[in-house]
DNA sequence: CTGTTAGCGCTTTCAA
DNA sequence: TTGAAAGCGCTAACAG
């Protein structure tokens, strides 16, 4: 009793025309007479015809799907980025396949390979790897986010990591801090390296000698950030302020800061997070706007998918310090 | 100069056999002679052949992809659920397409339709709609999460919303509260209704007459929760405690509670969130474990995809109160 | 403006 | 055990 889904052929038959003409109508080809068009449209209605995206993709050699590859879907920053991309994609009837690298270059490779194999129409990538040779001949447009690809001429939407970190640290210095700790990711990404460089820039400019004891490179996924914070705060000559180079580090560090009742310390986070404005003191951040990054990346990708060919570009999303309290505390 | 990707035919040719035999080898069919198999495998190696998933799906009438439909990807609860599902899927070489309903039944319909059209192998759905008639003849297995489908015999992974809400409110009562406010979603989902019912259950059992002035049904996406909290706290006869029926409501309510300096109030949140343990007082929650829900849902779906046919079941993920401070404050 | 034919890359009869 | 041919549903050529 169950009717099989109608095929284009059925529509054509019902409309007394050929499949190709029916196809034309469905794809909005102008060169069809009004009457034929009407008949086909009627048939589509009557039969409840819906084109099969799989067949279409196979024929076209390309899927109406984009891939988004990030560190981890559960990461609040990437969750927001993805949310925005998905929102924009859905409005265009494009599906989004997501995949996480878990910050493993090897896994990134596998995931991208699979996506390419599927012939996704485009890819938005927060790459953890520094070797993109296999993407050089990518059959689809690529937009990198958060981290530009150093070895590939591809669009990217990033922030000025170095400048932002410097802003953060200078903000703390402006409030009297001179002994400022750095907690950030291991230096296996350019992003992490740039932020550390920005930190050093700020110290340099102020004529402060950097102290390696104040620099913690951690694996935030493992909860190392909290441990690092405790170590820092228990130093003989502890910092009066902490600059946390990303959201995950902030999320790891703050529970420790609070547990040790050291909320008197200066604190600036590169990247916002839920409740940052509600905890006491509220956390001063360098605003990162994941939604904006998602939107810029998606716009760029869609414009390429639409056939536009703007020059390859690295777009810098704006960055600003949002003072909320923790960054304005003076030393002692 | 660019070599087109090798097709099955090329492999067959190189192995001096037919496409069908090559196909058999690739799909692990036993009925191939060892020597032929070896030749084919060699050819696959040499050519770097990778089967085209699109063509495969078209032929098989099914895609090695599952769809996950949630309210909003950026919602921390769903972000974690998705993260876990994606993790499990990737281990099996299955892709995950995600889509948000933004809590719009109409949009849910469109999104599911698109996914079905794509012939996804299975679907995990946090449904906002209460009409699933069009899914009754779904060609693929369905697992509902967070909210079971009342009008459909399908697997579901949920929590005991009613019991959990009751637990939360009773926890507050155990600490002396009798005037307890409820802030939750509009009652357009069974989940919201059950949680409100659980709230009423607890009051009933304690012989407390419910006061409608203490019940706020809000649209958390719109920031209504904060407004509702302010209204509640400014009542003539204000509540001494608030039960927030979900994470989004908590995230909306707490900034207001803090802004009004009413952190003396009792507070329990249905659902955990970042920093809940760090703000002062730390927030007592009913733990919800999104990862577990994601895992259970994915396991169930994959077992059906593997051809197992366990009886349709609604699985209840465990729930427990995690006391952290805010729920243990007494009145006044 | 329209239709026929071929074929995307794969798997599946069914016969050898 | 193997292979030829058909076809999943669609669209691009190209002729009419």
XYZ file of C-alpha atoms (C1' of nucleotides) in Angstrom:
696
model
C 0.000 0.000 0.000
C 2.922 2.283 0.579
C 3.505 4.468 -2.427
C 7.142 4.723 -3.405
C 8.375 8.256 -3.499
C 7.641 9.845 -6.839
C 10.503 10.261 -9.225
C 11.143 12.877 -11.790
C 9.970 10.453 -14.394
C 6.595 10.231 -12.727
C 6.265 13.968 -12.741
C 7.206 14.123 -16.382
C 4.697 11.471 -17.197
C 1.922 13.196 -15.296
C 2.777 16.452 -16.995
C 3.039 14.716 -20.337
C 6.500 15.888 -21.042
C 10.046 14.612 -20.741
C 12.138 14.278 -17.647
C 14.510 16.884 -18.890
C 11.812 19.470 -19.231
C 10.478 18.632 -15.831
C 14.002 18.978 -14.555
C 14.228 22.381 -16.175
C 11.105 23.585 -14.464
C 12.263 22.327 -11.132
C 15.605 23.993 -11.497
C 14.103 27.266 -12.564
C 15.359 27.145 -16.107
C 13.712 29.986 -18.015
C 13.486 28.259 -21.328
C 10.234 26.444 -20.765
C 6.868 27.507 -22.097
C 4.435 28.812 -19.558
C 1.915 26.105 -20.179
C 4.398 23.277 -19.837
C 5.751 24.858 -16.718
C 2.283 25.072 -15.253
C 1.594 21.436 -15.993
C 4.839 20.321 -14.432
C 4.273 22.433 -11.371
C 0.825 20.970 -11.043
C 2.218 17.463 -11.269
C 4.834 18.240 -8.669
C 2.069 19.415 -6.387
C -0.189 16.474 -7.058
C 2.467 13.864 -6.576
C 4.194 15.602 -3.730
C 7.402 15.291 -5.649
C 10.650 16.216 -3.933
C 13.916 15.910 -5.801
C 16.360 13.386 -4.444
C 19.361 15.345 -3.220
C 21.591 12.316 -3.392
C 20.966 11.657 -7.051
C 21.320 15.315 -7.776
C 24.613 15.481 -5.956
C 25.941 12.420 -7.683
C 25.130 13.845 -11.045
C 26.447 17.287 -10.249
C 29.547 15.865 -8.651
C 28.916 18.053 -5.699
C 26.823 17.933 -2.597
C 24.696 20.761 -1.252
C 26.402 20.300 2.032
C 29.209 22.093 3.721
C 31.539 20.642 6.282
C 32.546 22.414 9.442
C 35.546 21.080 11.280
C 36.356 22.350 14.751
C 38.291 21.303 17.808
C 35.298 20.120 19.729
C 31.620 20.741 19.235
C 31.079 21.135 22.951
C 33.533 24.012 23.199
C 31.364 27.072 23.830
C 33.308 29.161 21.367
C 32.896 26.676 18.552
C 29.341 25.840 19.528
C 28.459 29.468 18.875
C 30.424 29.586 15.650
C 28.679 26.480 14.414
C 25.302 27.758 15.508
C 25.733 30.823 13.382
C 27.005 28.925 10.370
C 24.190 26.430 10.580
C 21.685 29.238 10.825
C 22.973 30.863 7.675
C 23.244 27.582 5.838
C 19.735 26.491 6.610
C 18.365 29.690 5.185
C 19.952 28.675 1.925
C 18.849 25.072 2.113
C 22.382 23.903 2.660
C 23.133 21.143 5.142
C 25.981 21.282 7.586
C 28.061 18.300 8.524
C 30.127 18.853 11.598
C 33.154 17.030 12.784
C 35.615 17.465 15.622
C 39.335 17.050 15.496
C 39.735 16.922 19.267
C 42.845 18.916 18.488
C 44.515 15.943 16.878
C 46.182 16.623 13.549
C 45.836 12.991 12.580
C 42.165 13.009 13.258
C 41.764 16.254 11.381
C 43.237 14.579 8.372
C 40.813 11.679 8.561
C 37.839 13.910 9.066
C 38.708 16.234 6.201
C 39.381 13.304 3.980
C 35.968 11.897 4.676
C 34.322 15.216 4.013
C 36.159 15.698 0.753
C 35.243 12.184 -0.219
C 31.640 13.109 0.290
C 32.183 15.952 -2.096
C 31.019 18.640 0.216
C 30.529 21.922 -1.561
C 32.740 23.799 0.842
C 34.610 23.559 4.082
C 35.036 25.761 7.120
C 37.975 24.605 9.160
C 39.525 25.417 12.481
C 42.695 23.601 11.660
C 44.955 22.150 14.271
C 47.462 20.839 11.797
C 50.184 22.865 10.194
C 50.437 20.764 7.092
C 47.743 21.353 4.536
C 49.530 20.064 1.507
C 46.745 17.632 0.761
C 44.286 20.500 0.663
C 46.257 22.411 -1.892
C 44.263 20.903 -4.731
C 41.027 20.941 -2.825
C 38.089 20.646 -5.180
C 36.011 22.947 -3.022
C 36.429 26.340 -1.412
C 37.982 26.456 2.009
C 37.599 29.020 4.729
C 39.771 28.746 7.779
C 38.576 30.103 11.073
C 40.349 31.037 14.254
C 43.652 30.016 12.729
C 44.777 30.852 9.217
C 46.612 28.208 7.245
C 50.189 29.291 6.952
C 51.017 26.989 4.079
C 47.972 27.562 1.930
C 46.474 30.503 0.101
C 42.955 30.244 1.430
C 40.427 32.557 2.981
C 40.508 32.855 6.717
C 38.522 34.630 9.367
C 40.611 35.228 12.404
C 41.278 37.753 15.088
C 44.453 39.630 15.732
C 45.655 37.237 18.382
C 48.898 38.993 19.015
C 47.336 42.430 19.205
C 44.447 41.201 21.320
C 46.730 39.576 23.825
C 48.801 42.692 23.985
C 45.674 44.784 24.568
C 44.670 42.511 27.409
C 48.010 42.669 29.128
C 48.348 46.392 28.615
C 44.914 46.794 30.126
C 46.166 45.051 33.249
C 49.319 47.130 33.279
C 47.271 50.269 33.013
C 45.743 49.260 36.319
C 49.115 48.986 37.958
C 50.076 45.360 37.402
C 53.633 44.536 36.506
C 53.774 40.919 37.515
C 51.326 39.307 35.142
C 51.009 35.588 34.562
C 50.091 33.944 31.289
C 47.970 30.798 31.106
C 47.379 29.444 27.631
C 47.357 26.441 25.356
C 50.437 24.529 24.464
C 52.232 26.239 21.630
C 51.188 23.769 18.995
C 49.006 26.255 17.192
C 49.903 29.574 15.679
C 47.069 31.081 17.687
C 48.640 30.061 20.956
C 52.028 31.274 19.827
C 50.664 34.631 18.707
C 48.898 35.222 21.961
C 52.000 34.472 23.926
C 53.921 36.800 21.651
C 51.370 39.528 22.285
C 51.826 39.006 25.983
C 55.568 39.386 25.582
C 55.101 42.441 23.393
C 53.212 44.167 26.147
C 55.839 43.361 28.736
C 58.614 44.459 26.406
C 56.953 47.744 25.637
C 56.674 48.401 29.349
C 60.272 47.433 29.938
C 59.331 44.454 32.080
C 61.557 41.398 31.858
C 59.480 38.301 31.190
C 59.609 35.661 33.894
C 59.246 32.095 32.666
C 57.854 31.069 36.006
C 54.806 33.149 35.188
C 54.109 31.441 31.883
C 51.982 28.315 31.928
C 51.296 26.330 28.793
C 48.577 23.845 29.558
C 46.279 21.278 28.018
C 42.986 22.804 29.026
C 40.959 19.763 28.074
C 42.696 17.925 30.846
C 41.970 20.392 33.589
C 45.584 21.454 33.705
C 44.668 25.096 33.818
C 43.428 24.889 37.380
C 46.591 23.180 38.511
C 48.703 25.765 36.752
C 46.765 28.554 38.412
C 47.350 27.075 41.830
C 51.052 26.729 41.165
C 51.236 30.320 40.018
C 49.355 31.690 42.978
C 51.536 29.777 45.401
C 54.802 31.069 43.989
C 57.199 32.846 46.318
C 56.721 35.929 44.301
C 53.242 35.396 42.862
C 51.677 37.363 40.029
C 49.217 40.112 40.829
C 47.264 39.399 37.688
C 46.562 36.582 35.257
C 45.981 36.772 31.551
C 44.114 33.702 30.362
C 44.687 33.233 26.653
C 41.437 31.458 25.868
C 38.011 30.551 27.123
C 38.813 26.998 28.073
C 41.743 28.141 30.132
C 39.542 30.698 31.850
C 36.950 28.074 32.619
C 39.687 25.913 34.082
C 41.453 28.648 35.987
C 38.621 30.511 37.642
C 37.311 27.716 39.844
C 40.774 27.494 41.341
C 41.078 31.237 41.778
C 37.792 31.207 43.621
C 38.576 28.127 45.661
C 41.809 29.734 46.838
C 39.864 32.918 47.590
C 42.162 34.888 45.392
C 39.452 36.900 43.645
C 41.504 39.956 44.484
C 43.772 39.076 41.587
C 43.625 40.900 38.279
C 42.161 38.741 35.515
C 41.528 39.148 31.823
C 40.199 36.377 29.608
C 40.733 36.168 25.872
C 37.216 35.064 24.964
C 33.868 35.432 26.666
C 31.866 32.728 28.414
C 28.563 32.222 30.168
C 28.346 33.837 33.588
C 31.535 35.819 33.020
C 29.475 38.895 33.721
C 27.794 37.442 36.791
C 30.560 35.992 38.873
C 32.209 38.292 41.376
C 34.240 40.062 40.315
C 32.851 39.997 36.799
C 35.466 38.936 34.298
C 37.042 41.458 31.988
C 37.406 39.929 28.550
C 38.853 40.481 25.162
C 35.715 40.010 23.106
C 35.988 37.503 20.388
C 32.456 37.311 19.002
C 32.111 33.738 17.810
C 28.848 34.583 16.085
C 30.554 37.229 14.021
C 33.375 34.901 13.094
C 30.849 32.265 12.095
C 28.907 34.728 10.053
C 31.932 36.152 8.252
C 33.227 32.690 7.470
C 29.881 31.490 6.193
C 29.386 34.608 4.096
C 32.739 34.166 2.508
C 32.142 30.519 1.788
C 28.672 31.084 0.362
C 29.897 33.850 -1.850
C 32.478 31.507 -3.306
C 29.893 28.791 -3.677
C 27.825 31.296 -5.595
C 30.716 31.575 -8.008
C 32.135 34.853 -6.856
C 35.880 34.988 -6.846
C 37.090 37.667 -4.522
C 40.815 37.628 -3.917
C 41.887 35.249 -1.197
C 41.841 37.165 2.004
C 42.421 36.887 5.706
C 39.617 38.748 7.417
C 40.218 40.063 10.886
C 37.176 40.118 13.105
C 37.263 43.066 15.461
C 38.442 42.633 19.001
C 37.844 44.814 21.992
C 38.439 44.796 25.686
C 35.235 44.657 27.715
C 36.008 45.896 31.221
C 33.837 44.243 33.814
C 35.770 44.387 37.027
C 38.355 41.660 37.224
C 40.669 43.445 34.847
C 40.408 46.740 36.670
C 41.536 45.548 40.055
C 44.859 47.015 41.058
C 47.681 44.957 42.570
C 47.273 44.165 46.266
C 47.806 17.044 -15.177
C 45.314 16.440 -12.441
C 44.341 12.796 -12.206
C 40.639 12.271 -11.764
C 39.800 10.231 -8.746
C 39.919 6.551 -9.509
C 36.637 4.759 -9.940
C 35.713 1.245 -9.218
C 36.040 0.515 -12.875
C 39.673 1.573 -12.813
C 40.347 -0.730 -9.942
C 38.647 -3.601 -11.726
C 40.635 -2.920 -14.831
C 43.914 -2.799 -12.975
C 43.040 -6.031 -11.206
C 41.881 -7.571 -14.438
C 38.454 -8.408 -13.203
C 34.946 -6.974 -13.304
C 33.572 -4.097 -11.328
C 31.287 -6.417 -9.491
C 34.101 -8.553 -8.216
C 36.044 -5.503 -7.184
C 32.942 -4.303 -5.421
C 32.684 -7.621 -3.627
C 36.206 -7.367 -2.356
C 35.693 -3.841 -1.166
C 32.530 -4.755 0.652
C 34.071 -7.764 2.287
C 32.087 -10.349 0.408
C 33.557 -13.763 1.154
C 32.854 -15.334 -2.154
C 35.918 -14.170 -3.975
C 38.961 -16.264 -4.663
C 42.017 -15.363 -2.674
C 44.101 -14.493 -5.695
C 41.466 -12.210 -7.155
C 41.002 -10.557 -3.811
C 44.730 -9.939 -3.531
C 44.876 -8.385 -6.962
C 41.977 -6.115 -6.238
C 43.402 -5.037 -2.930
C 46.677 -4.279 -4.622
C 44.936 -2.180 -7.209
C 43.050 -0.286 -4.544
C 46.354 0.471 -2.882
C 48.106 1.476 -6.054
C 45.374 3.733 -7.274
C 44.497 5.116 -3.893
C 40.933 4.180 -4.555
C 38.249 5.380 -2.169
C 34.645 4.484 -2.804
C 32.329 7.358 -3.537
C 29.887 7.577 -0.654
C 27.376 9.482 -2.717
C 27.105 6.884 -5.441
C 26.996 4.193 -2.853
C 24.219 5.900 -0.987
C 22.229 6.476 -4.105
C 22.394 2.858 -5.016
C 21.711 1.616 -1.529
C 18.936 4.091 -1.042
C 20.486 5.076 2.229
C 23.188 7.387 3.397
C 25.851 6.638 5.977
C 24.854 9.748 7.763
C 22.692 10.414 10.731
C 20.802 13.580 11.435
C 20.670 15.264 14.791
C 17.978 17.842 15.320
C 18.037 20.042 18.396
C 16.662 23.352 19.576
C 19.835 25.264 19.048
C 23.392 24.118 18.528
C 24.693 26.883 20.747
C 22.669 25.712 23.727
C 25.246 24.270 26.111
C 23.094 21.279 26.896
C 22.660 20.330 23.266
C 26.208 21.225 22.379
C 27.345 18.544 24.803
C 24.790 16.044 23.570
C 25.897 16.611 20.003
C 29.532 16.427 20.956
C 29.026 12.991 22.396
C 26.959 11.742 19.465
C 29.469 13.027 16.973
C 32.270 11.374 18.881
C 30.552 8.002 18.768
C 29.541 8.394 15.146
C 32.990 9.284 13.951
C 34.392 6.143 15.505
C 32.058 4.228 13.219
C 32.774 6.314 10.166
C 29.316 7.802 10.224
C 28.785 11.469 9.478
C 26.540 13.680 11.500
C 24.377 16.375 10.013
C 23.057 18.783 12.562
C 20.152 21.116 12.338
C 18.403 23.442 14.719
C 14.698 23.979 15.079
C 15.072 27.170 17.088
C 12.109 25.736 18.938
C 9.826 26.273 15.983
C 7.587 23.350 15.096
C 7.328 24.579 11.552
C 11.037 24.725 11.184
C 11.410 21.314 12.736
C 9.177 19.962 10.051
C 11.243 21.517 7.286
C 14.481 20.345 8.767
C 13.322 16.777 9.301
C 11.866 16.703 5.864
C 15.166 17.713 4.382
C 17.014 15.108 6.370
C 14.614 12.368 5.390
C 14.877 13.497 1.831
C 18.598 13.017 2.087
C 17.896 9.487 3.211
C 19.807 9.717 6.408
C 20.292 6.344 8.016
C 18.857 7.473 11.303
C 17.689 10.455 13.250
C 18.146 11.731 16.777
C 15.575 14.369 17.538
C 14.844 16.784 20.323
C 11.385 17.481 19.046
C 9.563 20.671 19.733
C 6.460 19.654 17.862
C 3.707 17.460 19.213
C 2.601 16.157 15.873
C 4.785 13.451 14.419
C 2.260 11.890 12.107
C 4.574 12.402 9.156
C 7.254 10.424 10.926
C 5.024 7.457 11.506
C 6.202 5.781 8.331
C 9.743 6.975 8.726
C 12.074 4.908 6.606
C 14.798 5.150 9.218
C 15.111 4.572 12.933
C 14.311 7.475 15.194
C 15.535 8.201 18.682
C 14.008 11.079 20.551
C 15.998 12.876 23.188
C 15.030 15.147 26.022
C 11.382 14.820 25.055
C 9.674 11.589 24.079
C 7.194 11.654 21.218
C 3.767 11.174 22.714
C 2.120 10.203 19.455
C 4.709 7.809 18.144
C 6.136 4.506 19.241
C 9.793 5.367 19.024
C 12.822 5.060 21.224
C 13.532 7.951 23.501
C 16.208 8.918 25.954
C 14.855 11.299 28.510
C 15.031 12.153 32.143
C 12.256 11.973 34.672
C 11.351 15.625 34.360
C 8.504 15.493 36.785
C 10.424 13.571 39.409
C 13.519 15.704 38.943
C 11.615 18.926 39.396
C 9.976 17.512 42.462
C 13.359 16.504 43.849
C 14.642 20.017 43.292
C 11.742 21.687 45.021
C 11.724 19.223 47.873
C 15.401 19.900 48.321
C 14.613 23.567 48.793
C 11.763 22.766 51.172
C 14.063 20.587 53.192
C 16.068 23.713 53.815
C 13.093 25.559 55.126
C 11.649 27.229 52.040
C 7.899 27.323 51.599
C 7.565 30.187 49.189
C 9.308 28.869 46.107
C 9.095 30.433 42.676
C 9.170 28.554 39.393
C 10.869 29.935 36.298
C 10.629 27.773 33.219
C 9.866 27.575 29.538
C 6.475 28.227 28.105
C 4.375 25.121 28.372
C 4.602 24.222 24.741
C 6.641 21.122 25.367
C 5.837 18.120 27.469
C 9.163 18.636 29.207
C 8.154 22.061 30.423
C 4.761 20.802 31.504
C 6.239 17.871 33.393
C 8.678 20.029 35.249
C 5.957 22.398 36.301
C 3.886 19.422 37.396
C 6.789 18.150 39.460
C 7.012 21.541 41.090
C 3.322 21.384 41.939
C 3.695 17.826 43.188
C 6.261 18.923 45.699
C 4.123 21.784 46.946
C 1.078 19.536 47.166
C 2.902 16.908 49.106
C 3.975 19.558 51.569
C 0.488 20.954 51.805
C 1.496 24.287 50.317
C -1.058 26.036 48.133
C 0.495 27.011 44.805
C 0.596 30.711 44.105
C 0.335 31.633 40.449
C 2.220 34.829 41.095
C 5.263 32.692 41.765
C 5.099 30.845 38.468
C 6.854 32.405 35.496
C 6.702 30.869 32.063
C 9.210 32.620 29.884
C 10.872 32.574 26.495
C 14.447 32.192 27.637
C 15.889 32.905 24.215
C 14.532 36.418 24.565
C 16.056 37.207 27.892
C 12.652 37.070 29.545
C 13.978 35.011 32.413
C 15.864 37.934 33.888
C 12.813 40.162 33.694
C 10.686 37.485 35.305
C 13.205 37.091 38.107
C 13.144 40.789 38.816
C 9.358 40.822 38.916
C 9.345 37.896 41.295
C 11.909 39.371 43.625
C 10.050 42.673 43.775
C 6.731 41.113 44.736
C 5.053 42.303 47.942
C 5.481 38.847 49.304
C 8.512 37.606 47.386
C 9.688 34.028 47.180
C 12.557 32.895 49.382
C 13.767 30.491 46.729
C 13.668 29.993 42.973
C 13.538 26.777 41.040
C 14.788 27.307 37.507
C 13.466 24.576 35.280
C 16.284 24.581 32.749
C 19.755 25.783 31.983
C 18.775 28.616 29.742
C 16.449 29.981 32.363
C 19.203 29.753 34.934
C 21.603 31.584 32.683
C 18.970 34.258 32.222
C 17.927 34.502 35.837
C 21.206 34.527 37.689
C 22.615 37.763 36.303
C 19.502 39.482 37.605
C 19.694 37.788 40.975
C 23.255 38.998 41.285
C 22.551 42.450 39.996
C 19.804 42.872 42.581
C 22.182 41.531 45.208
C 19.745 38.840 46.131
C 22.251 36.011 46.305
C 20.753 35.207 49.673
C 17.883 33.542 47.860
C 17.595 29.763 47.551
C 18.252 28.561 44.017
C 18.193 25.221 42.263
C 18.747 24.806 38.539
C 17.487 21.893 36.480
C 20.599 21.406 34.391
C 24.249 22.263 34.942
C 26.254 25.000 33.250
C 29.755 26.386 33.131
C 30.789 28.282 36.232
C 27.797 27.030 38.212
C 30.275 25.686 40.692
C 32.338 28.846 40.811
C 29.890 31.671 41.251
C 29.023 32.611 44.800
C 27.024 30.967 46.102
C 27.695 27.958 43.895
C 24.550 26.753 42.208
C 22.853 23.595 43.352
C 21.661 21.659 40.347
C 19.658 18.701 39.266
C 22.257 16.946 37.164
C 21.207 16.107 33.711
C 24.328 14.674 32.111
C 24.041 15.664 28.480
C 26.968 13.429 27.576
C 25.176 10.422 28.964
C 21.983 11.275 27.141
C 23.948 11.678 23.931
C 25.690 8.398 24.455
C 22.555 6.444 25.248
C 20.734 7.899 22.274
C 23.606 7.183 19.920
C 24.007 3.650 21.212
C 20.372 2.939 20.697
C 20.406 4.364 17.202
C 23.547 2.518 16.173
C 22.219 -0.739 17.481
C 19.149 -0.325 15.309
C 21.288 0.652 12.356
C 23.180 -2.570 12.937
C 19.930 -4.406 12.461
C 19.140 -5.160 16.061
C 15.523 -4.823 16.946
C 15.137 -4.336 20.651
C 11.625 -3.412 21.729
C 10.873 0.271 21.481
C 11.774 1.815 24.756
C 11.932 5.067 26.650
C 15.210 5.135 28.509
C 15.459 7.288 31.579
C 18.876 8.762 32.206
C 19.574 9.084 35.908
C 19.081 12.357 37.673
C 20.466 13.565 40.941
C 20.625 16.671 43.029
C 24.130 18.109 43.352
C 24.203 20.377 46.398
C 26.615 23.228 45.994
C 25.376 25.998 48.186
C 22.594 27.945 46.571
C 20.089 25.210 47.245
C 21.043 24.855 50.866
C 20.493 28.447 51.915
C 17.598 28.790 54.308
C 14.913 31.468 53.987
C 15.918 34.943 55.167
C 11.240 25.429 -26.504
C 11.601 20.281 -26.151
C 13.015 15.347 -26.003
C 16.350 11.569 -26.513
C 20.394 9.579 -25.030
C 24.049 8.902 -22.102
C 26.090 8.480 -17.771
C 27.558 10.289 -12.550
C 29.827 5.566 -9.491
C 28.071 2.204 -7.428
C 25.531 -2.442 -6.494
C 22.459 -5.968 -7.882
C 20.024 -9.297 -10.387
C 20.832 -13.375 -12.973
C 23.048 -16.154 -15.919
C 27.558 -18.430 -16.949
C 33.464 -17.826 -8.149
C 32.630 -14.477 -11.730
C 30.728 -10.973 -15.144
C 27.427 -8.417 -18.306
C 23.943 -5.453 -18.135
C 20.540 -2.797 -15.826
C 19.465 1.003 -13.108
C 19.314 4.023 -8.327
C 17.286 9.536 -9.743
C 19.044 13.045 -11.677
C 21.059 16.480 -15.328
C 24.175 17.756 -19.527
C 24.702 17.274 -24.365
C 22.930 17.809 -28.402
C 19.805 17.188 -31.821
C 15.100 18.448 -33.213
